[in-house]
Tab-separated table of C-alpha atoms in Angstrom:
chain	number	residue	atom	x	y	z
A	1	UNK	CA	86.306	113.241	126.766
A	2	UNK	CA	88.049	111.310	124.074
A	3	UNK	CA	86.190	108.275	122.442
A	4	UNK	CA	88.095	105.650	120.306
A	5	UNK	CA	85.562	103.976	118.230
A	6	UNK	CA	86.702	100.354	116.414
A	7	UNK	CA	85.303	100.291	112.930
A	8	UNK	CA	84.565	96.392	112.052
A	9	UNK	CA	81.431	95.096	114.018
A	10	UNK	CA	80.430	98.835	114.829
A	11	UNK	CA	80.366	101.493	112.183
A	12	UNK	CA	80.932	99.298	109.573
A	13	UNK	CA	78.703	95.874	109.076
A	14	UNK	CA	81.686	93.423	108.998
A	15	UNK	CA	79.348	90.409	109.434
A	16	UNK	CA	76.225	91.525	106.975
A	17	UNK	CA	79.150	91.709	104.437
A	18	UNK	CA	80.547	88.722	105.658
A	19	UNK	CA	77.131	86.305	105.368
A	20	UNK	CA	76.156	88.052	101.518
A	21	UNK	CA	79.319	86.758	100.278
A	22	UNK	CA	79.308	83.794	101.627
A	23	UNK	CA	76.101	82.854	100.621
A	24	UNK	CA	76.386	83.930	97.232
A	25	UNK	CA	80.166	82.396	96.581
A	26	UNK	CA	78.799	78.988	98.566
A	27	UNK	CA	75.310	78.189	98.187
A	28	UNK	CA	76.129	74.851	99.029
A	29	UNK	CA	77.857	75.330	102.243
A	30	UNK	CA	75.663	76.171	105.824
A	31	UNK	CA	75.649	79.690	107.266
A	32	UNK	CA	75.492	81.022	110.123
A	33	UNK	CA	72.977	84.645	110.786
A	34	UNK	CA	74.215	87.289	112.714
A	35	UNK	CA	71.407	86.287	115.691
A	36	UNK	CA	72.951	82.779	116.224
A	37	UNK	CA	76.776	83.905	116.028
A	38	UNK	CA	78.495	83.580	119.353
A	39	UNK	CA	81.900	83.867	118.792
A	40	UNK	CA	83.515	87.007	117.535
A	41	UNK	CA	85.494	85.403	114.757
A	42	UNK	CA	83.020	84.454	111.679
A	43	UNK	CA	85.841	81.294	110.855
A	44	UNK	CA	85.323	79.243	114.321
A	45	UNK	CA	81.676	79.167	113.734
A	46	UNK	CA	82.341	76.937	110.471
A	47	UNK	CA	84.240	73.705	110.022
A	48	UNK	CA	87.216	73.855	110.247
A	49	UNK	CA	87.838	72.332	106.791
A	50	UNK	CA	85.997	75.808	105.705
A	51	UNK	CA	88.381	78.197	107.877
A	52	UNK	CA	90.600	79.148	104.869
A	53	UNK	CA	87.389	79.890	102.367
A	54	UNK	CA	85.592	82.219	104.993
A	55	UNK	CA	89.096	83.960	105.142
A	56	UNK	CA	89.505	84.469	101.945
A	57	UNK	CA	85.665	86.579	101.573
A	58	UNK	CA	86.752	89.161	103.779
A	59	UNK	CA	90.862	88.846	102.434
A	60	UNK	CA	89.533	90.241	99.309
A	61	UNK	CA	89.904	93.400	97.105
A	62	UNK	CA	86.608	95.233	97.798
A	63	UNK	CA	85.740	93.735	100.724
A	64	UNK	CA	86.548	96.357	103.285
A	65	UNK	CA	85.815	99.299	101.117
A	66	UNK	CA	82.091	98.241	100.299
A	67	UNK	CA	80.976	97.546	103.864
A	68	UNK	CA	77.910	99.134	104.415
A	69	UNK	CA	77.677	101.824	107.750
A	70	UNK	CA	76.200	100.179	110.733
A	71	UNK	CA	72.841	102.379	110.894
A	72	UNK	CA	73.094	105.189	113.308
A	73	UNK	CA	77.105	105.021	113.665
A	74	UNK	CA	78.365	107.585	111.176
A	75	UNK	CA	75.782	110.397	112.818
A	76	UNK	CA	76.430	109.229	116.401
A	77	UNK	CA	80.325	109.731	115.933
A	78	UNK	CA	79.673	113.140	113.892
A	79	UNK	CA	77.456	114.069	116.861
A	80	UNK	CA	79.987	113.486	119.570
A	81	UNK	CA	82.825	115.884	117.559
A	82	UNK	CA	79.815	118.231	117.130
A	83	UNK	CA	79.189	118.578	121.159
A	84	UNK	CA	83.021	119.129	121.669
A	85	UNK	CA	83.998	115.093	121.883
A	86	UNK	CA	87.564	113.799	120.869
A	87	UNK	CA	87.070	110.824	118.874
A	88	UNK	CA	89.628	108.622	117.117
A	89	UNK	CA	88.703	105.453	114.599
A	90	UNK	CA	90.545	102.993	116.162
A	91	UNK	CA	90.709	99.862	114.134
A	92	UNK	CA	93.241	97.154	113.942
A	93	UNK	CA	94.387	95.629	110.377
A	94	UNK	CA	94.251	91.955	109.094
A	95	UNK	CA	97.355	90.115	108.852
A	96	UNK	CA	96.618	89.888	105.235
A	97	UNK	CA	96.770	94.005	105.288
A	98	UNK	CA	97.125	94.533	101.454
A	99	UNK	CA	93.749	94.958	100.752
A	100	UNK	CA	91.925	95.812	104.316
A	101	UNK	CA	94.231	98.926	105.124
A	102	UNK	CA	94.128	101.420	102.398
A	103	UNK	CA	90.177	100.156	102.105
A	104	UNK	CA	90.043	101.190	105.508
A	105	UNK	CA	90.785	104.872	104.649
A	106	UNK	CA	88.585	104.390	101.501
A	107	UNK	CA	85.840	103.785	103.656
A	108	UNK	CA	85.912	106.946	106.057
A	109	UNK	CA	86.841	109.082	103.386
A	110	UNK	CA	83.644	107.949	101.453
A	111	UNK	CA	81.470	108.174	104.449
A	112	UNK	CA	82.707	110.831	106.565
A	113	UNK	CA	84.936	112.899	104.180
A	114	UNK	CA	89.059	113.246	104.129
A	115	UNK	CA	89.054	115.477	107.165
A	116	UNK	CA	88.490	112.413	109.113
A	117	UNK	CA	90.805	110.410	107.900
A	118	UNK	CA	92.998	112.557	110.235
A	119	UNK	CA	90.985	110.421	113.021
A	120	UNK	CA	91.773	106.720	111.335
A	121	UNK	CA	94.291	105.062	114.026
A	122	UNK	CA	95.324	101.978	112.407
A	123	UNK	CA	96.993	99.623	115.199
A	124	UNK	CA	96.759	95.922	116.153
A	125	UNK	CA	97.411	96.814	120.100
A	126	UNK	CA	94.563	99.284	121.170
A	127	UNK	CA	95.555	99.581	124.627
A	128	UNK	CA	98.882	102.255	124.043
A	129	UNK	CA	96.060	104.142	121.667
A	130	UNK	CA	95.248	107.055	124.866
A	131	UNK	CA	91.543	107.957	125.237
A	132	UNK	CA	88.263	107.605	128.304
A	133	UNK	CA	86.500	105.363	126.152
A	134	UNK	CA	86.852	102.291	123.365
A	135	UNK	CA	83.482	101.281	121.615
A	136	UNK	CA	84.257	98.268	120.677
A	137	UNK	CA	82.355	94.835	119.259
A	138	UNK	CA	85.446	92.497	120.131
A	139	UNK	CA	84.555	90.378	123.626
A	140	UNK	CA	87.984	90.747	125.330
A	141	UNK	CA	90.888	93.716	123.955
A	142	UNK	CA	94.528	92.529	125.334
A	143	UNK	CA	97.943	94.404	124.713
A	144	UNK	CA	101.130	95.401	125.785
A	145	UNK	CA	99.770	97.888	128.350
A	146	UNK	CA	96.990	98.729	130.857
A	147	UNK	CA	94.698	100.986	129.127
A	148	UNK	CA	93.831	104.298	129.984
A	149	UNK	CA	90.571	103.389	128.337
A	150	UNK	CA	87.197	102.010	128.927
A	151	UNK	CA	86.032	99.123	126.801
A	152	UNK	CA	82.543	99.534	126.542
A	153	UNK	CA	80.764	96.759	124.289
A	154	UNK	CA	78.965	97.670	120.994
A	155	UNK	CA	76.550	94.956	121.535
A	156	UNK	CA	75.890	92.535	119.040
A	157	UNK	CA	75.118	88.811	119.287
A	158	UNK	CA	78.563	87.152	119.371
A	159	UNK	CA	79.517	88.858	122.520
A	160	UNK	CA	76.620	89.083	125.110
A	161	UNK	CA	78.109	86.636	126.904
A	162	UNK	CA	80.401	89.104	128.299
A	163	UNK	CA	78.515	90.643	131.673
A	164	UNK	CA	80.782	92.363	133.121
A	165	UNK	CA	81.489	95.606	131.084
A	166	UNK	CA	79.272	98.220	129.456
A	167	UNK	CA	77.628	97.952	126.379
A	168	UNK	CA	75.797	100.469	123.879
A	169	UNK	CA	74.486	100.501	120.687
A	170	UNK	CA	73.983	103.607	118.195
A	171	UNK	CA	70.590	104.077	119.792
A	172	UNK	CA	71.304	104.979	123.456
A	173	UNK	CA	75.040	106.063	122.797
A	174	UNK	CA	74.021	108.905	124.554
A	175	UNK	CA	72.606	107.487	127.432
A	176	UNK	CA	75.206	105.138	128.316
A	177	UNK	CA	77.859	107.156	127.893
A	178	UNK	CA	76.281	109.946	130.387
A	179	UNK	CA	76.808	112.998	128.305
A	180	UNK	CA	73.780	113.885	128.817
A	181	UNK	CA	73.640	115.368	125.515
B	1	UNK	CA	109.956	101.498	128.664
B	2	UNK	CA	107.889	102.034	125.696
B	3	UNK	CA	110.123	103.406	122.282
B	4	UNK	CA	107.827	104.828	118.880
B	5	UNK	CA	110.072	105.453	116.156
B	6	UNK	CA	109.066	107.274	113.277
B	7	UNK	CA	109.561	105.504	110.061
B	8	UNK	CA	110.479	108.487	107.486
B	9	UNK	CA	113.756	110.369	108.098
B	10	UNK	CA	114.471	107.952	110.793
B	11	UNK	CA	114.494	104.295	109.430
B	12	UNK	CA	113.534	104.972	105.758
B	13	UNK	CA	115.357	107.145	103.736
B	14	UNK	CA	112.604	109.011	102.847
B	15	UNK	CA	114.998	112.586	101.619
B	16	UNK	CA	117.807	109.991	99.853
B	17	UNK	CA	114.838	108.924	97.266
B	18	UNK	CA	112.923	111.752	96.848
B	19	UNK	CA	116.298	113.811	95.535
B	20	UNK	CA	117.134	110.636	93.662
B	21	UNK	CA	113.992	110.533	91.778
B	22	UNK	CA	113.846	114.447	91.624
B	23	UNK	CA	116.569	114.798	90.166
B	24	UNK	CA	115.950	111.672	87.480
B	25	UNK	CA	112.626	113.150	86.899
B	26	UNK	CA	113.270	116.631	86.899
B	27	UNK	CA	117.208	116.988	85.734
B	28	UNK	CA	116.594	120.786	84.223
B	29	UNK	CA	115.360	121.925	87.802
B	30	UNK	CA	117.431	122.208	90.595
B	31	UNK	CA	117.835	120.365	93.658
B	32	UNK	CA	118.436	120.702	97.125
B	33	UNK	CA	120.532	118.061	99.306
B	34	UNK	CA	119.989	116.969	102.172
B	35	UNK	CA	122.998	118.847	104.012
B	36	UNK	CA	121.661	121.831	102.825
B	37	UNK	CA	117.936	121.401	103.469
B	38	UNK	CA	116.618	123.760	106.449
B	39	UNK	CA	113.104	122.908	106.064
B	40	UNK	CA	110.694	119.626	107.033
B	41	UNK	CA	109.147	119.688	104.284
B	42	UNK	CA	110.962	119.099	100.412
B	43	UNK	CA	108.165	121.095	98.860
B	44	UNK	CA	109.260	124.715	100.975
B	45	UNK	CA	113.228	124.228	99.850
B	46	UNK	CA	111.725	124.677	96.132
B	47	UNK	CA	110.017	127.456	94.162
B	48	UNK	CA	106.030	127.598	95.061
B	49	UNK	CA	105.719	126.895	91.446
B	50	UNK	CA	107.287	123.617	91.422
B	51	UNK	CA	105.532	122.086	94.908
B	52	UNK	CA	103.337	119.911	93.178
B	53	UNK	CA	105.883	118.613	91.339
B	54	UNK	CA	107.728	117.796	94.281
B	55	UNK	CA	104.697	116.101	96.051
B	56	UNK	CA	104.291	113.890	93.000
B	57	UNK	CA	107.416	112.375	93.667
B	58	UNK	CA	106.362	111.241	96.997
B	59	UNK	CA	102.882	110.572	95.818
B	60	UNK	CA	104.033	108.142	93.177
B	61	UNK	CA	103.468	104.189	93.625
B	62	UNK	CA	106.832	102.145	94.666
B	63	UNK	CA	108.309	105.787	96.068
B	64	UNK	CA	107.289	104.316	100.037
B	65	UNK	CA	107.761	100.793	99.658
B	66	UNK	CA	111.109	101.285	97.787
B	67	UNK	CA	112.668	103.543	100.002
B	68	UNK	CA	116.500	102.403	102.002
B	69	UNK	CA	116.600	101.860	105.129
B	70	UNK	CA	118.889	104.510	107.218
B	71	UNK	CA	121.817	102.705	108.230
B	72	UNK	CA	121.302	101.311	111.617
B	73	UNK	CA	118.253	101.766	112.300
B	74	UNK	CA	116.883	98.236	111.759
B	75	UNK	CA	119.333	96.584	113.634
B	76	UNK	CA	118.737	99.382	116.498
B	77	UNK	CA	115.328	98.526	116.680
B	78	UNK	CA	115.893	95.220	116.905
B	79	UNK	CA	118.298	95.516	119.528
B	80	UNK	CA	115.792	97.619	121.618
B	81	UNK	CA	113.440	94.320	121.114
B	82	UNK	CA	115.814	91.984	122.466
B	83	UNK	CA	116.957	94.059	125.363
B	84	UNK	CA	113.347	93.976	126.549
B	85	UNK	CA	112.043	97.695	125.596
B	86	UNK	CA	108.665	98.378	123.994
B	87	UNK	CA	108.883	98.944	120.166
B	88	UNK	CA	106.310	100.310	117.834
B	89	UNK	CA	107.039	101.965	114.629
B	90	UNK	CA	104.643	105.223	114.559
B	91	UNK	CA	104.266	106.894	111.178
B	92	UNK	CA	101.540	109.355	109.740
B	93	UNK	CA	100.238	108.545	106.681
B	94	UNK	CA	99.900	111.214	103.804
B	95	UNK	CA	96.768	112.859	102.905
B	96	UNK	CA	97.278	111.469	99.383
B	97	UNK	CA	97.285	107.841	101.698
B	98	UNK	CA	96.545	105.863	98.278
B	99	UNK	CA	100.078	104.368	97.924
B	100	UNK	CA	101.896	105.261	101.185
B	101	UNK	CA	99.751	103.416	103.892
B	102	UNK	CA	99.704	99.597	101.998
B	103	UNK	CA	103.701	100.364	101.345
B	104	UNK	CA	104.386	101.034	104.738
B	105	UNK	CA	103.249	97.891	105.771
B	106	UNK	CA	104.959	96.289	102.680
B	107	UNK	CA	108.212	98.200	103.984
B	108	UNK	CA	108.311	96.896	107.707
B	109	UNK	CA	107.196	93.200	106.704
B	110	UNK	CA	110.327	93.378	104.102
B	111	UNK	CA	112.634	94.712	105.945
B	112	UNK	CA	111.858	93.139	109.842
B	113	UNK	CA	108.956	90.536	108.650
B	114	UNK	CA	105.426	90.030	109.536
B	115	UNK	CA	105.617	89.661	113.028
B	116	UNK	CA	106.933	93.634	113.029
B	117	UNK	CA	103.444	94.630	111.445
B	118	UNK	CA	101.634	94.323	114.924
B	119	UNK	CA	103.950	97.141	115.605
B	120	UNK	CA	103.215	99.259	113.524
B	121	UNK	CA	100.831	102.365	114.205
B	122	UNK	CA	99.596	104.626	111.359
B	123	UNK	CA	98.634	107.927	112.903
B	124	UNK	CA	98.158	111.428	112.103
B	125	UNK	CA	98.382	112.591	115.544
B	126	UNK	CA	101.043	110.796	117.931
B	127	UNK	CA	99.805	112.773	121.027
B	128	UNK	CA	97.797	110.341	121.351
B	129	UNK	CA	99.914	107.291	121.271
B	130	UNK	CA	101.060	106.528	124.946
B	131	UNK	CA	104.979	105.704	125.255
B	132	UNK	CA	107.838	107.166	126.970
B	133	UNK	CA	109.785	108.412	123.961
B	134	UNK	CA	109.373	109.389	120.692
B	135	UNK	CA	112.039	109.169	118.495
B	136	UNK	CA	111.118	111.944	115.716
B	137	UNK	CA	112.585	113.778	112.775
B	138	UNK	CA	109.928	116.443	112.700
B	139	UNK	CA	110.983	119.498	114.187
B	140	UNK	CA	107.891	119.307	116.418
B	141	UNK	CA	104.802	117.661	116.744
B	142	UNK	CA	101.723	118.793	116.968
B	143	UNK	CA	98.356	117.385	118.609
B	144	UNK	CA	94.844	116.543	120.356
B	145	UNK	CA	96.214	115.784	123.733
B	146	UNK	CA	99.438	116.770	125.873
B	147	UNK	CA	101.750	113.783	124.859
B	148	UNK	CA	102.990	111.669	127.823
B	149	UNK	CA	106.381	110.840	125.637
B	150	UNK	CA	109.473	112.727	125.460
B	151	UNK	CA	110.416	113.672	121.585
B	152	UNK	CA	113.824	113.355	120.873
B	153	UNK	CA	114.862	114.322	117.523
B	154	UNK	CA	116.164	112.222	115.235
B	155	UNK	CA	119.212	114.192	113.760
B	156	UNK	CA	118.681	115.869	110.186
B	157	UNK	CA	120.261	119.053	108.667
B	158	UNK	CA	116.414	120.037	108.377
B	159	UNK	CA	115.855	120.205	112.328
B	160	UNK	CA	119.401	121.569	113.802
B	161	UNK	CA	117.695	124.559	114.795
B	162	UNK	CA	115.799	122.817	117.419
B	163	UNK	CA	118.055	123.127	120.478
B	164	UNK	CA	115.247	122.451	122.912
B	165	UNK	CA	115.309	118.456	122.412
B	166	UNK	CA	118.009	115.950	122.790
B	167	UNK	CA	118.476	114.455	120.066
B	168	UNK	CA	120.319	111.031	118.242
B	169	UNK	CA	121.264	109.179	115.849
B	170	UNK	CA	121.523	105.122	115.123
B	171	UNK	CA	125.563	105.415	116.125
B	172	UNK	CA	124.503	106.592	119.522
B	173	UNK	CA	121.009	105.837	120.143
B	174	UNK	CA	121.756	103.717	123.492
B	175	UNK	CA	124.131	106.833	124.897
B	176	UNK	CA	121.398	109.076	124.737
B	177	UNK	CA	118.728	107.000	125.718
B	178	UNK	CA	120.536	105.781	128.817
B	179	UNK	CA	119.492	102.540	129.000
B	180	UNK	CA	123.422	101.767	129.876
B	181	UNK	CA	123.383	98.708	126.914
């Protein structure tokens, strides 16, 4: 069984990062918790006339590399290689890549050691990336192909609209994805 | 059909910069060109003694996002674009990634602009990658999963003793492919 697992949203907290930032570069401006986000893209939950400051938080140096690891993430995806699981990080880069992707590599390297940076798959279409399963935060995953994949849902607020796929969290992992283990 | 190209020893003259600066760097050692290079790797055509010298080259800031594009390759892959194939550019990053990964990004975004960063895949394993053909300069490649693309070898001195693979070059790229263009 191979497992692609995204990195933004669901080993790394993206949107915790996202919100501290915010709040402390504009205390004047509204936020918006994680609990009352429902879209997946922090900028169209702000006015519009705000769209370019939220992009520039997470455009910048340090952003990406500080994230702190969703709880439970960085032992469930040790676990799975432990019990004979394939597993790829399968993450896609900003636009405005000069910061996010060498951060990106940072951050596993920190957290899970340089051996797994040989897992880091850095590509903005997911669906030619070959594997069972995709844990991924992001509602809706379109590409140039048909994936040999799964998407099932790392569930968080801003995508539980979604009803008809899968979802998991780093709690019942196990469960959901029937290893039994 | 779905084309990855490798980006080193196929569209960026990865072996035409790393003698260049060798031999600026190091003009009391000597060098090996390309015609005569047998190996993948520049660090096994020199003395053990001298390998981390020849990794620093490589390892050095500007060395990736300087590097000259192979003639006819860019227009090649642009031409595969337009006559409706699949493109991505699929490259392994070192495991000294500091430089190399934001510079090969910078590289494809100078050379075919931003909209050719969506295609781009940073991988250490391309098993995984699903496509019909790999275009490759590596003797072979090695993975996770039994590949469902065809390597053919890009043509280098270094991998002539391959006779298994069909190989090509950017002067006859669409004769070998077959795509009858």
């Amino acid at each position: 069984m191979r497992i692609l697992v995204d990195m933004d949203g669901v080993l790394a907290d993206f949107e915790g990062a996202f919100l501290d930032r915010w709040r402390a570069a504009y205390p004047e401006h509204p936020f918006v918790p994680l609990h009352k986000r429902r879209t997946y893209h922090p900028e169209e939950e702000y006015a519009p006339e705000l769209a370019q400051s939220v992009r520039q938080i997470y455009c910048t140096a340090t952003f990406f590399r500080d994230l702190a690891p969703i709880p439970g993430g960085l032992e469930a995806v040790q676990d799975m290689v432990r019990s004979g699981m394939e597993v790829f990080l399968c993450t896609s880069p900003l636009r405005d890549y000069q910061h996010c992707v060498v951060e990106k590599y940072d951050w596993v390297v920190r957290h899970l050691g340089i051996e797994w940076s040989k897992r880091l798959v850095l590509t903005k279409d997911k669906t030619i990336i070959a594997g069972d399963v995709l844990i991924d935060d992001r509602p809706s995953l379109h590409g140039i192909a048909t994936p040999a994949w799964e998407h099932v849902l790392y569930d968080q607020p801003y995508n539980r609209h979604v009803t008809s796929k899968r979802r998991l969290t780093w709690k019942n992992w196990r469960e959901v994805l029937g290893t039994g283990l």
